[in-house]
Structures are given as structure tokens and as C-alpha cells.
Coordinates of C-alpha atoms in Angstrom, one line a residue:
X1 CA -10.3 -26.9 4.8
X2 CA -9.3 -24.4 7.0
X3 CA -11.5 -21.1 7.7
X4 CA -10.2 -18.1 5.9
X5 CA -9.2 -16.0 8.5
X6 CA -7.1 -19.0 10.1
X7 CA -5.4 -19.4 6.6
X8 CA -4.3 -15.8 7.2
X9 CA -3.4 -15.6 10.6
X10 CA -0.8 -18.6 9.6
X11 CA 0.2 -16.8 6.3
X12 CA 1.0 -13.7 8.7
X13 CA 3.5 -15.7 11.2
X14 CA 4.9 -17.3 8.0
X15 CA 5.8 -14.1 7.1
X16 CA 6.1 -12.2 10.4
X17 CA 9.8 -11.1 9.7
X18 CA 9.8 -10.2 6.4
X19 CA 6.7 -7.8 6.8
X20 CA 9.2 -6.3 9.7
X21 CA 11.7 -5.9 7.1
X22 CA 9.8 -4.6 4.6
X23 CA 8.3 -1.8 7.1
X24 CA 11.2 -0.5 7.9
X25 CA 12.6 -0.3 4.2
X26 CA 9.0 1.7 3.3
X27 CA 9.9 3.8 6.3
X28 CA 13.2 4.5 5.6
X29 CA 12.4 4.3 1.8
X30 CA 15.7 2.4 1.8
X31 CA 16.9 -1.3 0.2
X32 CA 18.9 -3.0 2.8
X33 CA 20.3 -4.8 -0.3
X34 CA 23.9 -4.0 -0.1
X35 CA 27.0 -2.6 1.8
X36 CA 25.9 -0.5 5.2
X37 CA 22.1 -0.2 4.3
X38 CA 22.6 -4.0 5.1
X39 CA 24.3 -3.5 8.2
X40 CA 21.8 -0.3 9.3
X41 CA 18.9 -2.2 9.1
X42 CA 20.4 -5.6 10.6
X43 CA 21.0 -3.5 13.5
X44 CA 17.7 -1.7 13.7
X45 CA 16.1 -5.0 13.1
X46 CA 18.1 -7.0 15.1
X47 CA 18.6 -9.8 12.8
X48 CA 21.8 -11.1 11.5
X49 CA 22.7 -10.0 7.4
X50 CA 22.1 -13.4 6.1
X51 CA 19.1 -13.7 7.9
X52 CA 18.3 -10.3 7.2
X53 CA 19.1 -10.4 3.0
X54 CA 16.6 -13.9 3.3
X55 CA 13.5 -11.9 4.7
X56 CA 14.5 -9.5 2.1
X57 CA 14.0 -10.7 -0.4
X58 CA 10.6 -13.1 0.3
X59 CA 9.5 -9.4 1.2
X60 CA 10.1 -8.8 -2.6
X61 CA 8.5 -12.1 -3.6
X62 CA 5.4 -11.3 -1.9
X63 CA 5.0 -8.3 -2.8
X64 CA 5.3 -6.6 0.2
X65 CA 7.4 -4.0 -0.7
X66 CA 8.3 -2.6 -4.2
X67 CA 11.7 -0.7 -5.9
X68 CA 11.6 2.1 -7.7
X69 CA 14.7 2.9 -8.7
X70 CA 17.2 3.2 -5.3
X71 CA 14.0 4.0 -3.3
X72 CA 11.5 1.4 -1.6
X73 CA 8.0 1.9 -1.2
X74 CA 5.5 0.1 0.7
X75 CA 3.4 -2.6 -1.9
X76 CA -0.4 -2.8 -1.6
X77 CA -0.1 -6.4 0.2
X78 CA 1.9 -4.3 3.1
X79 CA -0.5 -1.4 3.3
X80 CA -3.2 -3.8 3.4
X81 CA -1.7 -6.3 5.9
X82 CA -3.3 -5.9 9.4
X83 CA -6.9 -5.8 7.7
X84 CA -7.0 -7.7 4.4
X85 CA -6.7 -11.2 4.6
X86 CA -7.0 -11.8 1.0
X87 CA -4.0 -9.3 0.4
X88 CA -1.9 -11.5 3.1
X89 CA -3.0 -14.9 1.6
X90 CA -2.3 -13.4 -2.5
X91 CA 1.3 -12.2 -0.6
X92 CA 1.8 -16.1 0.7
X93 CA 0.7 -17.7 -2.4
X94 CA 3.2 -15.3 -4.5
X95 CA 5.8 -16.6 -2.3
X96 CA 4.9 -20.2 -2.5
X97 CA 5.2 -20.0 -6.7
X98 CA 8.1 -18.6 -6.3
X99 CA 9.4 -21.1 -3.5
X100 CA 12.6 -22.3 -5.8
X101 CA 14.1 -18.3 -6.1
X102 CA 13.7 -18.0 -1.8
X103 CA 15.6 -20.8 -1.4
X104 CA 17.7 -21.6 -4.4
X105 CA 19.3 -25.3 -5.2
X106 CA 22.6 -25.2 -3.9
X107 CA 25.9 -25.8 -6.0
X108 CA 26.8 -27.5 -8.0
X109 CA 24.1 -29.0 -9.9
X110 CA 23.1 -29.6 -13.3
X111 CA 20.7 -26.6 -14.0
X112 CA 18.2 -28.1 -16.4
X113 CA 17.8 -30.9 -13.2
X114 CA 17.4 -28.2 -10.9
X115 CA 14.4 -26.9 -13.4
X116 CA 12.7 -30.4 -14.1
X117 CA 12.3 -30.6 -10.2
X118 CA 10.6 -26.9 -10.2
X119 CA 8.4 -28.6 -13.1
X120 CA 7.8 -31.9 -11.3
X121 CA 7.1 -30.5 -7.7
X122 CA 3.5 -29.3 -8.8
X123 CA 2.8 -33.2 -9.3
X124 CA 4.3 -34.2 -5.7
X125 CA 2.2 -31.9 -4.0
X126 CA -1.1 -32.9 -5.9
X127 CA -0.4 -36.0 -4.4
X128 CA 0.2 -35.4 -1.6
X129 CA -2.8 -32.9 -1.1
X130 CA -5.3 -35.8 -2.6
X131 CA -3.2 -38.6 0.2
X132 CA -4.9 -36.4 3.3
X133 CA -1.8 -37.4 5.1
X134 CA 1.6 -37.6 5.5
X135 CA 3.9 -39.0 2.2
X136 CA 7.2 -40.5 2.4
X137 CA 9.9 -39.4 1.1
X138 CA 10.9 -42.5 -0.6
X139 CA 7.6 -42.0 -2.9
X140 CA 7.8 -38.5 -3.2
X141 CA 11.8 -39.4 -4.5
X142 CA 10.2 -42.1 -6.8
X143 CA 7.2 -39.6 -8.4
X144 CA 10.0 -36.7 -8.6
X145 CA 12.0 -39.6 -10.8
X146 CA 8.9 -40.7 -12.6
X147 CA 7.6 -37.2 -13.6
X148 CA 11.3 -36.2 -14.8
X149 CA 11.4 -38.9 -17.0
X150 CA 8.3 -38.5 -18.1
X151 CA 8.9 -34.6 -19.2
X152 CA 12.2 -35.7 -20.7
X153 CA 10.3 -38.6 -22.9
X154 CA 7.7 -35.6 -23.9
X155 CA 10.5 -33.7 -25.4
X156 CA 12.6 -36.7 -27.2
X157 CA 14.9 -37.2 -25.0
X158 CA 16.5 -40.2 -23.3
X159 CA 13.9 -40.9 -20.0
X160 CA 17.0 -42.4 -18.4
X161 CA 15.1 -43.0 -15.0
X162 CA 17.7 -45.0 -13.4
X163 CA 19.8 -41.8 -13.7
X164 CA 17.5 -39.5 -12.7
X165 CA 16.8 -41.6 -9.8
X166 CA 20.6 -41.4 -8.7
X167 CA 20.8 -37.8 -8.9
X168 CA 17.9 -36.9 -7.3
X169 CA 18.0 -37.2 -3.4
X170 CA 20.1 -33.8 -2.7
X171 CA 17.4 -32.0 -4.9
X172 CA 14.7 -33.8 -3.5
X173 CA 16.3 -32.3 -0.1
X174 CA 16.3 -29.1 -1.8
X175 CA 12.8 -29.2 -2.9
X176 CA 11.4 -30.2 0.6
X177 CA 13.6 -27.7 2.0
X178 CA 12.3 -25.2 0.1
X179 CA 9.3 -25.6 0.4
X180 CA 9.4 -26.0 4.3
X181 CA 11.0 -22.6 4.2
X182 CA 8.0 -21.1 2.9
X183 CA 5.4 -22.5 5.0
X184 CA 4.1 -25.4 2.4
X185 CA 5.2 -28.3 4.0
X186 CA 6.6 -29.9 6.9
X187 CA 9.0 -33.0 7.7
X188 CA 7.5 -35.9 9.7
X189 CA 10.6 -37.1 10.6
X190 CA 14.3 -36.0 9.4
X191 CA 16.8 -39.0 9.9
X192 CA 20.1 -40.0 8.3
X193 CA 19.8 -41.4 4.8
X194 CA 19.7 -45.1 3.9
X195 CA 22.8 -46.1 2.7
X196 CA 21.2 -48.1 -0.1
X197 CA 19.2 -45.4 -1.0
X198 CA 20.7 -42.2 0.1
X199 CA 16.9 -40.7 0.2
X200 CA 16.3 -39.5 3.7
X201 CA 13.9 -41.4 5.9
X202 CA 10.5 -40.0 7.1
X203 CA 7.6 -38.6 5.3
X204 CA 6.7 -34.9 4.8
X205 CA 2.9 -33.6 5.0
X206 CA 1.6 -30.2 3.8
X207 CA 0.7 -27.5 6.3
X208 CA -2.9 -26.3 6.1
X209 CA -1.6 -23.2 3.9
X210 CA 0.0 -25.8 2.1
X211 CA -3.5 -28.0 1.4
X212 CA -5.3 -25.4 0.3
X213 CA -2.8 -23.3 -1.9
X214 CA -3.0 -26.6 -4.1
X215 CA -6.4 -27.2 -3.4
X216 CA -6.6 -23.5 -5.0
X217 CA -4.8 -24.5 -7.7
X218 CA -6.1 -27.8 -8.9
X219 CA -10.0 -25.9 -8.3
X220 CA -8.8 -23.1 -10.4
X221 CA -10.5 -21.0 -7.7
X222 CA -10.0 -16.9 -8.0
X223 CA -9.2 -15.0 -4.9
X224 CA -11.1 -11.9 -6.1
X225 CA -13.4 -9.8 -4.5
X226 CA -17.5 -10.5 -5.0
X227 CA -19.8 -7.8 -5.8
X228 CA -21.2 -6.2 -3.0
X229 CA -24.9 -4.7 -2.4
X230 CA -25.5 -1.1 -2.7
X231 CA -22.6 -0.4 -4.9
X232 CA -24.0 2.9 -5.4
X233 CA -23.3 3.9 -1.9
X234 CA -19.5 2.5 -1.8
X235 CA -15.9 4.6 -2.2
X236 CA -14.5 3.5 -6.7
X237 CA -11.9 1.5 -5.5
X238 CA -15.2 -0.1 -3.5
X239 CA -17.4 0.0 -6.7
X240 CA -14.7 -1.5 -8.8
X241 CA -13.9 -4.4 -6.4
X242 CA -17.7 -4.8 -6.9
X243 CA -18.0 -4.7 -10.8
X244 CA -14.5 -7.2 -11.4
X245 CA -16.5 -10.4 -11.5
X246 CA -18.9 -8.9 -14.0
X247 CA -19.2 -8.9 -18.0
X248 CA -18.8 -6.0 -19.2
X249 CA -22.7 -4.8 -19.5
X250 CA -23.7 -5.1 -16.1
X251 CA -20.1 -3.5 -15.0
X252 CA -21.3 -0.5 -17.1
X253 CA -24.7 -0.7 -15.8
X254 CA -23.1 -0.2 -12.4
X255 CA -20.4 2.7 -13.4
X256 CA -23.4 4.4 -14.5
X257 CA -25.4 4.3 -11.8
X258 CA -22.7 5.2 -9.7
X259 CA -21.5 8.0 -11.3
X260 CA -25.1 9.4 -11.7
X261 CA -25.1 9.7 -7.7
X262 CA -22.6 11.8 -7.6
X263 CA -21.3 15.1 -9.3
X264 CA -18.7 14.4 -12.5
X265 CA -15.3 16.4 -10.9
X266 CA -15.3 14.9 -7.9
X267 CA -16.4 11.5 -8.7
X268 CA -13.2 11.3 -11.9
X269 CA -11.2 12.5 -9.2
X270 CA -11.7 9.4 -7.2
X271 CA -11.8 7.2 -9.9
X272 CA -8.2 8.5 -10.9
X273 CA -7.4 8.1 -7.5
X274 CA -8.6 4.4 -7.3
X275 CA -6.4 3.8 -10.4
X276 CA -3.1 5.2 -8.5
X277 CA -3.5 2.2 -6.4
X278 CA -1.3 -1.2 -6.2
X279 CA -3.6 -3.0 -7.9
X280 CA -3.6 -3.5 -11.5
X281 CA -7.2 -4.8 -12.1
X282 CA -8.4 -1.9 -10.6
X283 CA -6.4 0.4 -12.7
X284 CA -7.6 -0.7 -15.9
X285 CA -11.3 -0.9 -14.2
X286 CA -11.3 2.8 -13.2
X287 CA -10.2 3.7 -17.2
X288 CA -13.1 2.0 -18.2
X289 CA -15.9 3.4 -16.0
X290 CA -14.1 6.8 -16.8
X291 CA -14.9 6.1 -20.5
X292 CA -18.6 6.2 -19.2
X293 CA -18.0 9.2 -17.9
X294 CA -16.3 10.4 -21.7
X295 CA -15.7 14.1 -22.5
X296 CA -16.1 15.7 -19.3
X297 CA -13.2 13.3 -17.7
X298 CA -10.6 14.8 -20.7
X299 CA -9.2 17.6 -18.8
X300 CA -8.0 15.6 -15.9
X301 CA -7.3 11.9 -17.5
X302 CA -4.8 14.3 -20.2
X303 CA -3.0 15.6 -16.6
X304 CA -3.2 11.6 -15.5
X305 CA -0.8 10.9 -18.3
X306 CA 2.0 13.2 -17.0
X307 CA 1.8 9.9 -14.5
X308 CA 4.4 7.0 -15.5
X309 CA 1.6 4.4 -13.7
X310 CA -1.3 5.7 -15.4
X311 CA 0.2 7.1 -18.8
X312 CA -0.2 4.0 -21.0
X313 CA -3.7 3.8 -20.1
X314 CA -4.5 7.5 -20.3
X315 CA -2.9 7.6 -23.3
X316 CA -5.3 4.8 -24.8
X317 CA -8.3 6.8 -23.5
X318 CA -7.3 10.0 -25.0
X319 CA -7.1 8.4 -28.3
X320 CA -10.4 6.5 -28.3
X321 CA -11.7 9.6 -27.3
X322 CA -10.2 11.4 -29.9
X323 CA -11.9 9.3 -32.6
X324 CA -10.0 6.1 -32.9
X325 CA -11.6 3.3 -33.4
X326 CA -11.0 0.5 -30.1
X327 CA -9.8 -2.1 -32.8
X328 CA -7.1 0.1 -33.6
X329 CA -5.9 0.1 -30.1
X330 CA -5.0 -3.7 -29.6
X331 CA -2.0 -5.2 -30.3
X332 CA 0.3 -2.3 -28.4
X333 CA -1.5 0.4 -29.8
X334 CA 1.5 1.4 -32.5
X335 CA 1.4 5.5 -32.8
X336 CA -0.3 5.9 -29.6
X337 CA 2.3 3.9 -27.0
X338 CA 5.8 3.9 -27.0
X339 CA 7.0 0.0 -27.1
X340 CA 8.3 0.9 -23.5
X341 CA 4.7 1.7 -22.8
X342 CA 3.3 -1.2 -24.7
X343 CA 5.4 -3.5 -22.5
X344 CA 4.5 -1.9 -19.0
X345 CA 1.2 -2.2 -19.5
X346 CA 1.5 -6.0 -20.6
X347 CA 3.0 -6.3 -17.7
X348 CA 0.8 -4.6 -15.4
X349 CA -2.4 -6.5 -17.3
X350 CA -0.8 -9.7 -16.8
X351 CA -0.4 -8.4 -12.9
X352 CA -4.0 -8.0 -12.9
X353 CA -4.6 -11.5 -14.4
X354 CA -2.3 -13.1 -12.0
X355 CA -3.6 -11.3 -8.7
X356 CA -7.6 -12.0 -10.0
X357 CA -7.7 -14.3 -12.9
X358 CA -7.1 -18.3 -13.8
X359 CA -3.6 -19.2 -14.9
X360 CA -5.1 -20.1 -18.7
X361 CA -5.8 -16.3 -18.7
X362 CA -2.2 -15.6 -18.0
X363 CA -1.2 -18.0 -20.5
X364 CA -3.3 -16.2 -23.0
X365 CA -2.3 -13.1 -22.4
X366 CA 1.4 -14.1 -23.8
X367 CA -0.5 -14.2 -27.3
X368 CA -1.4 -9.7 -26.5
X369 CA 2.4 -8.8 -26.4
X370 CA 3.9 -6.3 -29.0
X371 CA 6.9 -8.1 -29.0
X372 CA 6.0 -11.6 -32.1
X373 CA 8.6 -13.4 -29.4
X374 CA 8.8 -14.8 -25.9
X375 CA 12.6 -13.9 -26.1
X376 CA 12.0 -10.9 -27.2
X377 CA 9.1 -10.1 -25.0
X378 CA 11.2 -11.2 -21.8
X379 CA 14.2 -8.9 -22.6
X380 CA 11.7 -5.9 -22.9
X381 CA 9.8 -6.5 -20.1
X382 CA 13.0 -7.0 -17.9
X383 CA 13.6 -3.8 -18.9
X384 CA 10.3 -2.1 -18.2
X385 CA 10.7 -1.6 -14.2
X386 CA 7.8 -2.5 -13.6
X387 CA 7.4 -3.3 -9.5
X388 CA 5.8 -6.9 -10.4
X389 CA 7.9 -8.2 -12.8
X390 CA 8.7 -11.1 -10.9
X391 CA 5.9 -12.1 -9.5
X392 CA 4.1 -12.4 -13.0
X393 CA 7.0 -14.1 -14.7
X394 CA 6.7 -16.7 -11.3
X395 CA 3.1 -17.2 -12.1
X396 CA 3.6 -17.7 -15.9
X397 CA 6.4 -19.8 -15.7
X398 CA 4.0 -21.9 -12.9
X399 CA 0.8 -21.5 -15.5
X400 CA 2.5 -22.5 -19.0
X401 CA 2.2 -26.3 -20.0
X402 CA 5.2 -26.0 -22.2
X403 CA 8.3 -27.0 -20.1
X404 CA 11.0 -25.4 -22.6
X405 CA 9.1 -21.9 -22.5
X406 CA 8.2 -22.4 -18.8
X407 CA 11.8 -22.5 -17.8
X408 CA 13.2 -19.6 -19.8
X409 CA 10.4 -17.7 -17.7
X410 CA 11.7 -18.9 -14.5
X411 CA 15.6 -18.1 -15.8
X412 CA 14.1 -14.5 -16.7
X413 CA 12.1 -14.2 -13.2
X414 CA 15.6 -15.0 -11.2
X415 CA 17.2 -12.5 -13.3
X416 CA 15.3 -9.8 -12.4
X417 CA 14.8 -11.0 -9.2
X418 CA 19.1 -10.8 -8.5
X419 CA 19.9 -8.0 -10.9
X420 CA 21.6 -10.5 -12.8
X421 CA 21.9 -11.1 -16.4

């Protein structure tokens, strides 16, 4: 395996162009989505509109740049680019789950094929990380077959593999394409199809971002930061980073220490400051070291929750504080949050679980929402506006082990992701 920093340095080429897109859009605070904010920026970029609408939006996928309402802001992955590599690799590996929505299958197709090859690639590219080496594409054709008909005889229906196999080698194409496009995978060779088989001769082999974004995956490894010595001494957003691999007693242990270096208004300032950043786990960290902190933090966490980003969890804070017993404030918190609020911050837990956390988490976490429904809870959370909508319902759909609910995830994610309905 690669060393870290090289991991990064080839996640930054892979996504050289859409990090150039996405700077200008923060610096403009524009969306080159449509009509002449298209054209502008193609021109300032010098980039052709397709070309232009395609960085786009894996600038959106990897969280690079975020929407609120008409106006685009600069995402945490951006800010952090040039110095973080574990922002840049988290950005890539955002972009590789969602791989099918940056390049999608082309028409026509049946849909439900097109999603039993999103569900089937994950196998393909176990294998292919566990050959070492190149595979050809008339196995990866025959596993894509065998996997379909496998997930079709899980759910009752007809395997059919001789039909599968017929219909696959365009989405196969599609699927390689894809996943080319993103950085995971390269052709070996690209020749004319066989006529007798009509699967395209060669092999493909993953690229070393490729290797060990499955490597990641099948390890169930966290890309989260480690706690550091001498957290007393560090900025929150430091001291948080430090605490997020701990249980919750020695995290409070370390809040307290912390805070007891430093005098009360200043150090609630920074940890409301802390909690105005991108990332989520952070957030929710900073709300509970300022629950250490208790009375003396009221004043300024009740002007916090004038803040749409910090308001649910303000909100939950004012209430324990207030008397409430912490039981009472699961399960959406009814009297306390709005179901609007409820779903936001389900949304922005489950970004924290998905930037920091193993995918069972994120699985879990579907059992916290408000909503009694998946249906239900993806219609509200479609609604919500929350900037990482997509990438969470990418990484659920990836997470889930049941295909049905996996793929009405991945519908909901594309939704978003166009606008459409």
C-alpha cells in the first residue's frame, strides 16, 4: 500500500479540475449550473460546458463545494485542500461511492439492471483488489452475471443468468467506464469486442487509489483523526479531533481539563466556533464538552440557536439544561425540535458517521429517525437542505445489505443530486 501522502497527491490530480471549478463558484458564490452562469464560468475557466457541468458536479459529490439556496460556498474538503490530506482522500472516496451518479448508465436501459450492477460492482472490485493484478474483462463480465443472479435468487426471483449474461456487456462498459472516470480503475487494454461474446477484450486493474479505497472498505478502517498529546495546549476544533476516538469518560476527562486552562467566555466562544465548522462530528463534539461547561455557557449557546447549523443542537442543550431528563431527548426530541429540525440533524449525525464512523454505524443510525419509515424519512430529508444530503444517502445506499432498501437510497441520492423528482 501506498504511503498516505502519495494516496493524496493522486486524489488531488484526480480531482485537479473540479477543485478549479469549485474555487471559482466559492469565489463568485455562484452555481455554474445553468443558462449564462454556465457560459461565465466556462469562459473564466476555460473549459468547454459539458466539460465544465461534469467537474461540476464531482465538485458536489466530493464535497468540495456546498449550495445554499442560489449561493455556493466553499465545503470543508475545499478549505482544507492544499494541507489536509485526509480531507482530500474523504473528498475522493465520496466521489468513488458515488461513481454511478458522475457518470450515469447511458439510455436506454432497464433501470433495476442498471442498479443490480451498482450492487454487484462492490464484489468485482474485491476481487480484483485480492487478484494483486490485472482482471479480465471476460471474468469481471462473468462475476457481474454471477452476483446479479445471485441477488435476484435472494429476492425470489428468476436468476435467469443466461439473460443477464446477454444484457450485460454495455453496462459492464458503463461500469468500467465509470469507474475509470473517477480514478478507481484503469483499462489494460481497450479492443473491439468479440463477436461471440460482445464483451470487450483486455483486462482492467485498480489504480493505487483504487486498491486501497477497497482495501479501506473490506478492513472497515476509519479515516478519523487520533488523539494527540498535550490536548490541553491545542485550539477546540484541535481538542475535539483529539477526544473523537474516545468513550465518552475519558472525552470528558479531557473537556475538563481543557476548559480548566482557560477562562469560561472565551473558551465557549471557541467551542461555538469549532461547532460552526464543516464537520459534523465536530459539531456535536463541541455541544457536548459545552455541557461540561453547563450554566455559564447558557447565555451564548441560547444566541447559537438564532443559527440554522447549530439550532437543533442548541436547542437540545437548552432543554437538558433546563431540567429535562436526556432520555426524553431521543427519538427527535418531540416538543423541543421541529420535525424539520429532527431531520437536519439526522442528517448531519449521519454526516458525522459517514465522514468518521463504520458503515454498520450508518446503517444503525436509520433505526434514530423521527420519521417510523425509510419512505418517509427519505422525502423529509430531501427536503431538509442540508449541504450533505447526497453524500450520506451515497454512503447508506453503499452500507445497507438490503438490495431493495439500498436502491431506493441510491434513486433518492440522484434525486437530490439533479433537482429531480
Amino acid at each position: 500500500m501506498l504511503p498516505r501522502d502519495q494516496l493524496a497527491r493522486y486524489a488531488r490530480d484526480c480531482l485537479a479540475e473540479a477543485v478549479r471549478v469549485a474555487r471559482w463558484a466559492a469565489a463568485t458564490g455562484r452555481s455554474p449550473q445553468a443558462g449564462t452562469e454556465t457560459e461565465r464560468a466556462a469562459e473564466a475557466l476555460r473549459l468547454t460546458v459539458p466539460v465544465l457541468r461534469a467537474h461540476w458536479d464531482r465538485a458536489k459529490l466530493a464535497g468540495l463545494i456546498e449550495l445554499h439556496g442560489e449561493t455556493a460556498r466553499a465545503g470543508w474538503r475545499l478549505r482544507a485542500w492544499d494541507h489536509d490530506d485526509s480531507a482530500v482522500l474523504r473528498g475522493w472516496v465520496a466521489l468513488f461511492d458515488a461513481w454511478s451518479l458522475a457518470h450515469p448508465a447511458p439510455l436506454p436501459h432497464e433501470q433495476s439492471l442498471v442498479a443490480e450492477i451498482v450492487e454487484a460492482v462492490p464484489q468485482f472490485l474485491s476481487v480484483m483488489h485480492l487478484s494483486g493484478g490485472p482482471v479480465t474483462f471476460d471474468l469481471l463480465h462473468d462475476l457481474l452475471a454471477e452476483r446479479i443472479a445471485e441477488l435476484r435468487a435472494e429476492r425470489d426471483q428468476e436468476p435467469n443468468r443466461a439473460t443477464v449474461g446477454v444484457a450485460l456487456p454495455g453496462l459492464l462498459d458503463w461500469a468500467l467506464d465509470g469507474l475509470c472516470a473517477v480514478g478507481a480503475l484503469t483499462r489494460c487494454a481497450d479492443e473491439e469486442p468479440a463477436p461471440e461474446t460482445r464483451v470487450r477484450q483486455g483486462s482492467a486493474v485498480l489504480t493505487p487509489l483504487g486498491n486501497w479505497a477497497v482495501w479501506t472498505k473490506l478492513e472497515q478502517i476509519c479515516v478519523a483523526a487520533q488523539s494527540p498529546a498535550g490536548n490541553i495546549e491545542q485550539s477546540a476544533g484541535e481538542m475535539l479531533r483529539g477526544c473523537a476516538r474516545m468513550t465518552p469518560g475519558p472525552a470528558r476527562d479531557e473537556y475538563r481539563a481543557w476548559l480548566a486552562a482557560r477562562p469560561t467566555s472565551p473558551a465557549v466562544t471557541e467551542l461555538l466556533e469549532a461547532a460552526r465548522g464543516e464537520d459534523a462530528l465536530i459539531r456535536g463534539l463541541a455541544f457536548e464538552a459545552l455541557r461540561v461547561v453547563g450554566a455559564p455557557a447558557e447565555e451564548a449557546v441560547q444566541e447559537a440557536a438564532e443559527e440554522p447549523t447549530l439550532r437543533p443542537y442548541a436547542l437540545l442543550w437548552l432543554a437538558e439544561q433546563a431540567g429535562t431528563d436526556p432520555e426524553d431527548l431521543s427519538g427527535g426530541a418531540p416538543g423541543v425540535l421541529t420535525r424539520q429540525e429532527a431531520t437536519w440533524l439526522w442528517v448531519d449525525t449521519a454526516a458525522a458517521v459517514t465522514d468518521h464512523g463504520e458503515e454498520r454505524l450508518l446503517v444503525d443510525h436509520l433505526g434514530t429517525a423521527v420519521q417510523g419509515s425509510v419512505p418517509k424519512l427519505l422525502e423529509e430529508v430531501r427536503a431538509t437542505g442540508h449541504p450533505r444530503t447526497v453524500q450520506v444517502l451515497v454512503a447508506l445506499a453503499a452500507a445497507h445489505p438490503d438490495p431493495a432498501l439500498a436502491k431506493a437510497v441510491r434513486r433518492a441520492a440522484f434525486q437530490v443530486h439533479t433537482g429531480g423528482e
